[in-house]
Coordinates of C-alpha atoms and ligand atoms in Angstrom, one line a residue:
M1 CA -16.0 28.4 -4.4
Q2 CA -14.1 28.7 -1.1
T3 CA -10.5 27.6 -0.6
P4 CA -10.4 25.7 2.7
D5 CA -7.7 26.3 5.3
F6 CA -5.2 23.5 5.3
V7 CA -1.7 22.3 6.3
Y8 CA 0.4 20.7 3.6
S9 CA 3.9 19.3 4.5
A10 CA 6.0 18.3 1.5
R11 CA 8.0 15.2 2.2
A12 CA 11.2 15.1 0.3
A13 CA 11.7 11.8 -1.5
R14 CA 13.6 11.8 -4.7
V15 CA 11.6 9.9 -7.4
V16 CA 13.1 8.4 -10.5
F17 CA 10.3 7.1 -12.8
G18 CA 10.2 5.3 -16.1
A19 CA 10.6 2.0 -17.9
G20 CA 14.3 1.0 -17.7
S21 CA 15.0 3.5 -14.9
L22 CA 16.8 0.8 -13.0
Q23 CA 19.8 1.6 -15.2
H24 CA 20.2 4.7 -12.9
L25 CA 20.7 2.6 -9.8
E26 CA 24.4 3.1 -9.4
R27 CA 24.0 6.9 -9.9
E28 CA 21.3 6.9 -7.2
V29 CA 23.4 4.9 -4.8
L30 CA 26.3 7.3 -5.4
N31 CA 23.9 10.2 -4.7
Q32 CA 23.4 8.8 -1.3
R33 CA 27.2 8.6 -0.9
A34 CA 26.8 4.9 -0.2
E35 CA 29.6 2.5 -0.6
R36 CA 28.1 -0.7 1.0
A37 CA 24.5 -1.4 0.2
L38 CA 22.5 -4.2 1.8
I39 CA 19.9 -5.4 -0.7
L40 CA 16.6 -6.7 0.7
C41 CA 14.1 -9.0 -1.0
T42 CA 11.7 -11.9 -0.5
P43 CA 12.9 -15.4 -1.3
G44 CA 10.8 -15.3 -4.6
Q45 CA 12.6 -12.1 -5.8
R46 CA 16.1 -13.3 -5.2
E47 CA 16.9 -13.2 -8.9
V48 CA 16.0 -9.5 -9.1
A49 CA 18.1 -8.7 -6.1
E50 CA 21.1 -10.6 -7.7
A51 CA 20.7 -8.5 -10.8
L52 CA 20.9 -5.4 -8.7
A53 CA 24.0 -6.7 -6.9
Q54 CA 25.6 -7.4 -10.2
R55 CA 25.0 -3.8 -11.4
L56 CA 26.4 -2.4 -8.2
G57 CA 29.5 -4.6 -8.1
S58 CA 31.6 -3.8 -5.0
R59 CA 29.0 -1.4 -3.7
A60 CA 26.7 -4.3 -3.0
A61 CA 27.6 -5.6 0.5
A62 CA 25.1 -8.5 0.7
I63 CA 21.6 -9.7 -0.1
F64 CA 19.1 -10.5 2.6
D65 CA 16.4 -12.5 0.9
R66 CA 14.0 -13.4 3.7
A67 CA 11.4 -10.6 3.8
V68 CA 7.9 -11.8 4.7
M69 CA 4.6 -10.1 5.3
H70 CA 4.0 -7.9 8.5
V71 CA 7.8 -7.7 9.5
P72 CA 8.2 -10.2 12.4
L73 CA 10.4 -8.5 15.0
E74 CA 12.9 -11.4 15.1
L75 CA 13.5 -11.0 11.4
A76 CA 13.9 -7.3 11.8
I77 CA 16.5 -7.8 14.5
E78 CA 18.4 -10.3 12.3
A79 CA 18.4 -7.9 9.4
R80 CA 19.5 -5.0 11.6
E81 CA 22.4 -7.1 13.0
L82 CA 23.5 -8.0 9.5
A83 CA 23.4 -4.4 8.4
A84 CA 25.5 -3.4 11.4
S85 CA 28.0 -6.2 11.0
L86 CA 28.5 -5.4 7.3
K87 CA 28.8 -1.7 8.1
A88 CA 26.1 -1.1 5.5
D89 CA 25.5 2.6 4.7
C90 CA 22.3 2.1 2.6
A91 CA 19.5 -0.4 2.3
I92 CA 18.0 -1.2 -1.1
A93 CA 14.5 -2.6 -0.7
V94 CA 13.4 -4.2 -4.0
G95 CA 9.9 -5.7 -3.8
G96 CA 6.4 -5.0 -2.4
G97 CA 5.3 -3.6 1.0
S98 CA 6.7 -6.5 2.9
T99 CA 10.3 -5.9 1.7
I100 CA 10.1 -2.2 2.0
G101 CA 8.6 -2.8 5.5
L102 CA 11.8 -4.7 6.4
G103 CA 13.9 -1.8 5.2
K104 CA 11.9 0.5 7.4
A105 CA 12.4 -1.7 10.4
I106 CA 16.2 -1.4 9.9
A107 CA 16.0 2.4 9.4
L108 CA 13.9 2.9 12.4
E109 CA 16.8 1.9 14.7
S110 CA 19.8 2.9 12.7
G111 CA 18.6 5.7 10.5
L112 CA 20.1 3.8 7.5
P113 CA 18.9 5.6 4.3
I114 CA 16.6 3.4 2.2
L115 CA 16.5 3.3 -1.5
A116 CA 13.2 1.7 -2.5
I117 CA 12.4 -0.1 -5.7
P118 CA 8.7 -1.0 -5.5
T119 CA 7.4 -3.9 -7.6
T120 CA 3.8 -3.8 -6.4
Y121 CA 1.3 -1.0 -6.0
A122 CA 1.0 -1.0 -2.2
G123 CA 2.6 2.4 -1.8
S124 CA 4.7 1.9 1.4
E125 CA 7.7 3.6 -0.2
M126 CA 5.9 6.9 0.0
T127 CA 5.0 6.8 3.7
P128 CA 6.7 7.3 7.0
I129 CA 4.5 4.5 8.5
F130 CA 6.2 1.3 9.8
G131 CA 4.8 -2.0 11.1
L132 CA 6.4 -4.6 13.3
T133 CA 4.8 -7.9 14.5
E134 CA 5.7 -9.3 17.9
G135 CA 3.9 -12.3 19.4
G136 CA 1.2 -12.2 16.7
L137 CA 0.4 -8.5 17.4
K138 CA 1.2 -5.9 14.7
R139 CA 2.3 -2.5 16.0
T140 CA 2.3 0.4 13.6
G141 CA 3.9 3.8 14.1
T142 CA 5.1 6.9 12.2
D143 CA 8.7 8.0 12.0
L144 CA 10.2 10.2 9.3
R145 CA 13.4 8.2 9.6
V146 CA 11.8 5.3 7.8
L147 CA 10.7 7.3 4.8
P148 CA 12.9 6.2 1.8
K149 CA 15.3 8.9 0.6
T150 CA 15.1 7.8 -3.1
V151 CA 12.5 5.7 -5.0
I152 CA 13.1 4.2 -8.3
Y153 CA 9.9 3.3 -10.1
D154 CA 10.7 1.0 -13.0
P155 CA 7.5 -0.5 -14.6
E156 CA 9.5 -3.2 -16.2
L157 CA 10.0 -4.8 -12.8
T158 CA 6.2 -5.1 -12.4
L159 CA 5.7 -7.1 -15.6
S160 CA 6.1 -10.3 -13.6
L161 CA 3.5 -9.4 -11.0
P162 CA 0.7 -11.9 -11.7
A163 CA -2.6 -10.4 -13.1
E164 CA -4.7 -11.0 -10.0
L165 CA -2.1 -9.6 -7.6
S166 CA -1.7 -6.6 -9.9
L167 CA -5.4 -6.0 -9.8
T168 CA -5.8 -6.3 -6.1
S169 CA -2.6 -4.5 -5.3
G170 CA -3.8 -1.6 -7.6
I171 CA -7.1 -1.5 -5.7
N172 CA -5.2 -1.5 -2.4
A173 CA -3.5 1.7 -3.7
L174 CA -6.8 3.1 -4.9
A175 CA -8.1 2.7 -1.3
H176 CA -5.5 5.1 0.0
A177 CA -6.6 7.7 -2.4
A178 CA -10.3 7.1 -1.8
E179 CA -9.9 7.5 2.0
G180 CA -7.6 10.5 1.4
L181 CA -10.3 12.3 -0.4
Y182 CA -12.5 12.3 2.7
S183 CA -9.7 12.4 5.2
R184 CA -10.2 14.6 8.3
D185 CA -7.0 16.4 7.3
A186 CA -7.5 16.3 3.5
N187 CA -6.0 19.2 1.6
P188 CA -6.5 20.4 -2.0
I189 CA -3.0 19.3 -3.2
I190 CA -3.2 15.8 -1.9
S191 CA -6.8 15.5 -3.2
L192 CA -5.6 16.3 -6.7
M193 CA -3.1 13.5 -6.4
A194 CA -5.8 11.2 -5.1
E195 CA -8.1 11.8 -8.0
E196 CA -5.3 11.5 -10.6
G197 CA -4.1 8.3 -8.9
I198 CA -7.6 6.7 -8.9
A199 CA -8.1 7.6 -12.6
A200 CA -4.7 6.2 -13.6
L201 CA -5.3 2.9 -11.9
A202 CA -8.9 2.6 -13.0
Q203 CA -7.7 2.9 -16.6
A204 CA -4.6 0.7 -16.3
L205 CA -5.8 -2.3 -14.3
P206 CA -8.2 -3.8 -16.8
A207 CA -5.6 -3.4 -19.5
I208 CA -3.0 -5.2 -17.3
V209 CA -5.5 -8.0 -16.6
A210 CA -6.1 -8.3 -20.4
D211 CA -2.3 -8.3 -21.1
P212 CA 0.1 -8.4 -18.1
Q213 CA 3.0 -7.5 -20.5
D214 CA 1.4 -4.2 -21.6
L215 CA 4.2 -1.9 -20.5
Q216 CA 2.2 1.3 -21.1
A217 CA -0.5 0.1 -18.8
R218 CA 2.1 -1.0 -16.3
S219 CA 3.6 2.5 -16.3
R220 CA 0.2 4.1 -15.8
A221 CA -0.6 1.8 -12.9
L222 CA 2.8 2.4 -11.2
Y223 CA 2.3 6.2 -11.7
G224 CA -1.1 5.9 -10.1
A225 CA 0.3 3.8 -7.3
W226 CA 3.0 6.4 -6.6
L227 CA 0.3 9.1 -6.3
C228 CA -1.9 7.0 -4.1
G229 CA 1.1 6.1 -1.8
T230 CA 1.8 9.8 -1.5
V231 CA -1.8 10.3 -0.3
L232 CA -1.4 7.6 2.3
G233 CA 1.9 9.2 3.5
N234 CA 0.3 12.6 3.9
V235 CA -3.2 12.5 5.3
G236 CA -5.0 10.3 7.8
M237 CA -7.1 7.3 6.9
A238 CA -10.4 6.1 8.3
L239 CA -12.8 3.1 8.6
H240 CA -11.5 1.2 5.6
H241 CA -7.9 1.0 6.7
K242 CA -8.9 0.3 10.3
L243 CA -11.1 -2.7 9.1
C244 CA -8.4 -4.1 6.8
H245 CA -5.7 -3.7 9.5
T246 CA -8.0 -5.6 11.9
L247 CA -8.8 -8.4 9.4
G248 CA -5.2 -8.7 8.1
G249 CA -3.6 -8.5 11.5
S250 CA -5.9 -10.9 13.4
L251 CA -6.7 -13.4 10.7
N252 CA -3.7 -13.1 8.5
L253 CA -5.8 -12.6 5.4
P254 CA -3.9 -11.6 2.2
H255 CA -3.4 -7.8 2.3
A256 CA -4.2 -6.7 -1.2
Q257 CA -7.3 -8.9 -1.6
T258 CA -8.7 -7.9 1.8
H259 CA -8.5 -4.2 0.7
T260 CA -10.1 -5.0 -2.6
I261 CA -13.1 -6.8 -1.0
V262 CA -13.8 -4.4 1.8
L263 CA -13.4 -1.0 0.0
P264 CA -16.7 -1.0 -1.9
H265 CA -18.7 -1.6 1.3
V266 CA -16.9 1.1 3.2
L267 CA -17.5 3.6 0.4
A268 CA -21.2 2.7 0.4
Y269 CA -21.3 3.1 4.2
N270 CA -19.6 6.5 4.1
A271 CA -21.3 7.8 1.0
G272 CA -24.0 9.9 2.6
A273 CA -21.6 11.6 4.9
V274 CA -19.1 12.9 2.3
P275 CA -21.0 13.2 -1.0
E276 CA -18.5 15.5 -2.6
A277 CA -15.5 13.1 -2.1
M278 CA -17.7 10.3 -3.4
Q279 CA -18.4 12.2 -6.5
R280 CA -14.7 12.8 -7.1
I281 CA -14.0 9.1 -6.6
A282 CA -16.8 8.1 -8.9
K283 CA -15.7 10.5 -11.6
A284 CA -12.1 9.3 -11.4
L285 CA -13.4 5.7 -11.7
G286 CA -15.6 6.6 -14.7
H287 CA -18.6 5.2 -12.9
A288 CA -21.8 6.7 -11.5
D289 CA -21.2 5.4 -8.0
A290 CA -17.9 5.1 -6.0
G291 CA -18.6 1.9 -4.1
T292 CA -20.2 0.1 -7.1
G293 CA -17.4 1.4 -9.4
V294 CA -14.8 -0.3 -7.2
Y295 CA -16.8 -3.5 -6.8
E296 CA -17.3 -3.8 -10.6
L297 CA -13.6 -3.0 -11.3
A298 CA -12.7 -5.9 -9.0
R299 CA -15.4 -8.4 -10.1
T300 CA -15.3 -7.9 -13.8
N301 CA -11.6 -8.3 -13.8
G302 CA -11.6 -11.6 -11.9
S303 CA -10.8 -10.6 -8.3
P304 CA -12.5 -12.4 -5.4
V305 CA -15.2 -10.2 -3.9
A306 CA -16.1 -12.2 -0.8
L307 CA -14.1 -12.5 2.4
R308 CA -15.3 -16.1 2.6
D309 CA -13.3 -16.9 -0.5
I310 CA -10.0 -15.7 0.9
G311 CA -10.0 -17.7 4.1
M312 CA -12.3 -15.9 6.6
Q313 CA -14.8 -18.1 8.5
A314 CA -18.4 -17.0 9.3
D315 CA -17.8 -17.5 13.1
Q316 CA -15.1 -14.8 13.0
L317 CA -17.4 -12.0 12.0
D318 CA -18.6 -11.1 15.5
Q319 CA -15.1 -10.8 16.9
M320 CA -13.9 -8.8 13.9
A321 CA -16.8 -6.3 14.3
E322 CA -16.0 -6.0 18.0
L323 CA -12.3 -5.5 17.5
A324 CA -12.9 -2.9 14.7
T325 CA -15.3 -0.9 16.9
A326 CA -13.6 -1.3 20.3
N327 CA -11.4 1.8 20.1
P328 CA -13.0 5.0 18.8
Y329 CA -11.3 6.5 15.7
W330 CA -12.2 9.2 13.2
N331 CA -14.5 8.3 10.3
P332 CA -16.7 10.7 8.4
R333 CA -19.8 8.7 9.5
A334 CA -20.1 7.4 13.1
I335 CA -19.5 3.8 13.6
D336 CA -21.1 1.2 15.9
Y337 CA -21.0 -2.5 16.3
T338 CA -24.3 -3.3 14.6
S339 CA -23.6 -1.3 11.4
I340 CA -20.0 -2.6 11.1
R341 CA -21.2 -6.2 11.7
A342 CA -23.7 -5.7 8.8
L343 CA -21.0 -4.2 6.6
L344 CA -18.7 -7.1 7.3
Q345 CA -21.4 -9.6 6.6
D346 CA -21.9 -8.1 3.1
A347 CA -18.1 -8.2 2.5
F348 CA -18.1 -11.8 3.7
D349 CA -20.8 -12.8 1.3
G350 CA -19.5 -10.7 -1.6
V351 CA -22.8 -9.0 -2.4
P352 CA -22.8 -5.7 -4.2
P353 CA -22.3 -2.7 -1.9
R354 CA -25.5 -1.1 -0.7
A355 CA -26.1 2.4 0.7
R356 CA -26.9 2.2 4.4
V357 CA -28.8 4.9 6.2
Ligands
LIG1 P1 4.2 -8.2 -0.6 O1 5.3 -7.3 -0.5 O2 3.9 -9.1 0.6 O3 4.3 -9.1 -1.9 C1 3.5 -10.2 -2.2 C2 4.2 -11.2 -3.0 O4 4.4 -10.8 -4.3 C3 5.6 -11.6 -2.4 O5 5.7 -13.0 -2.4 C4 6.5 -10.9 -3.4 O6 7.8 -11.6 -3.5 C5 5.8 -11.0 -4.7 N1 6.1 -9.9 -5.6 C6 6.2 -8.6 -5.4 N2 6.5 -8.0 -6.5 C7 6.5 -8.9 -7.5 C8 6.7 -8.8 -8.9 N3 6.9 -7.6 -9.5 N4 6.7 -10.0 -9.6 C9 6.5 -11.1 -9.0 N5 6.3 -11.3 -7.7 C10 6.3 -10.2 -6.9 O7 2.8 -7.5 -0.9 P2 2.3 -6.0 -0.8 O8 0.8 -6.0 -1.0 O9 3.1 -5.1 -1.7 O10 2.7 -5.5 0.7 C11 1.9 -5.9 1.8 C12 2.5 -5.5 3.0 O11 2.9 -4.2 3.0 C13 1.6 -5.6 4.3 O12 2.3 -6.2 5.4 C14 1.2 -4.2 4.5 O13 0.8 -4.0 5.8 C15 2.4 -3.4 4.1 N6 2.1 -2.1 3.7 C16 2.7 -1.1 4.4 C17 2.4 0.2 4.0 C18 3.0 1.4 4.8 O14 2.8 2.5 4.5 N7 3.8 1.1 5.9 C19 1.7 0.6 2.9 C20 1.1 -0.5 2.2 C21 1.4 -1.8 2.6

């Protein structure tokens, strides 16, 4: 067996993992030499943010509790101004990708170090990718300044994540690993993480749906999500992420559910072009076929499997296929309007994925 040539850049984030690891918050803030932390959260997670503020005492400068999906520019500006007026020297983002995204928007301008405490499986805490929405258009970019310096993964904080969001958020994570395995710049180290991440999530998600309070399954899922986030932060993505970005950005469809519904169809579409990666995905899922494995993981555990069931309209299919194929981008199999339109139709109807030649 031949070892391929590759480039691997280690990205230095400090990770503190384990049930109850939030108890190390003060130590981690001190490690950053921070005296005045600005705590970020969504309105729904205010209570968690308050508990952090209580732990930190005088080191908590304020709580900004208005994080929303896709980081609207006006909100980012407000949060940046608040951070500056408080002379904050650290941002603590407790929540999912939306809250961590707000922290990144602050860091992008000010270089403020971020301490991330993820409570979903989206994986943003492990990437230097940021997104900002202005006038309805989401712009994404990459900048190492937005990569959190420290990440505390405490599975206890994920116990409150509802079962369906846990499932779809977990499959969102799995999508990073799946596309990482056939990435143009894949490398053996990241592929190991991808396989391990998929396997951990495939084991943990059904157990979480059966019992959302199962702390062992929560730990396993968060461990898998960390690995999958690392994959997203290190190698390029392809058709699946492009499609979800187009659908989410243009139609405002829910992020994790969109990923869950689209992934099986993209895997079926790409299967013939990258058989070895598909075998690794299938093996990690414990299923004979990668696309069907993801579809069954979603369907049998109660996730929606049709875009029509999460707010998309049939008359939007043509436009989405046009947008997703308008600019060329790398995918292991060539894309064209007709095939992507057909793929989207299947995802819209929620039929099982089918191999396309
Ligand atoms: P989210 O952050 O929008 O959270 C969804 C909802 O769940 C929110 O209302 C939140 O308050 C709630 N929630 C979060 N954790 C909870 C918990 N433990 N218990 C109860 N409720 C909880 O959802 P998400 O899927 O994590 O993030 C989606 C956003 O992140 C999108 O905008 C996406 O583009 C972005 N994202 C960015 C990257 C990146 O690398 N930049 C990676 C993944 C996702």
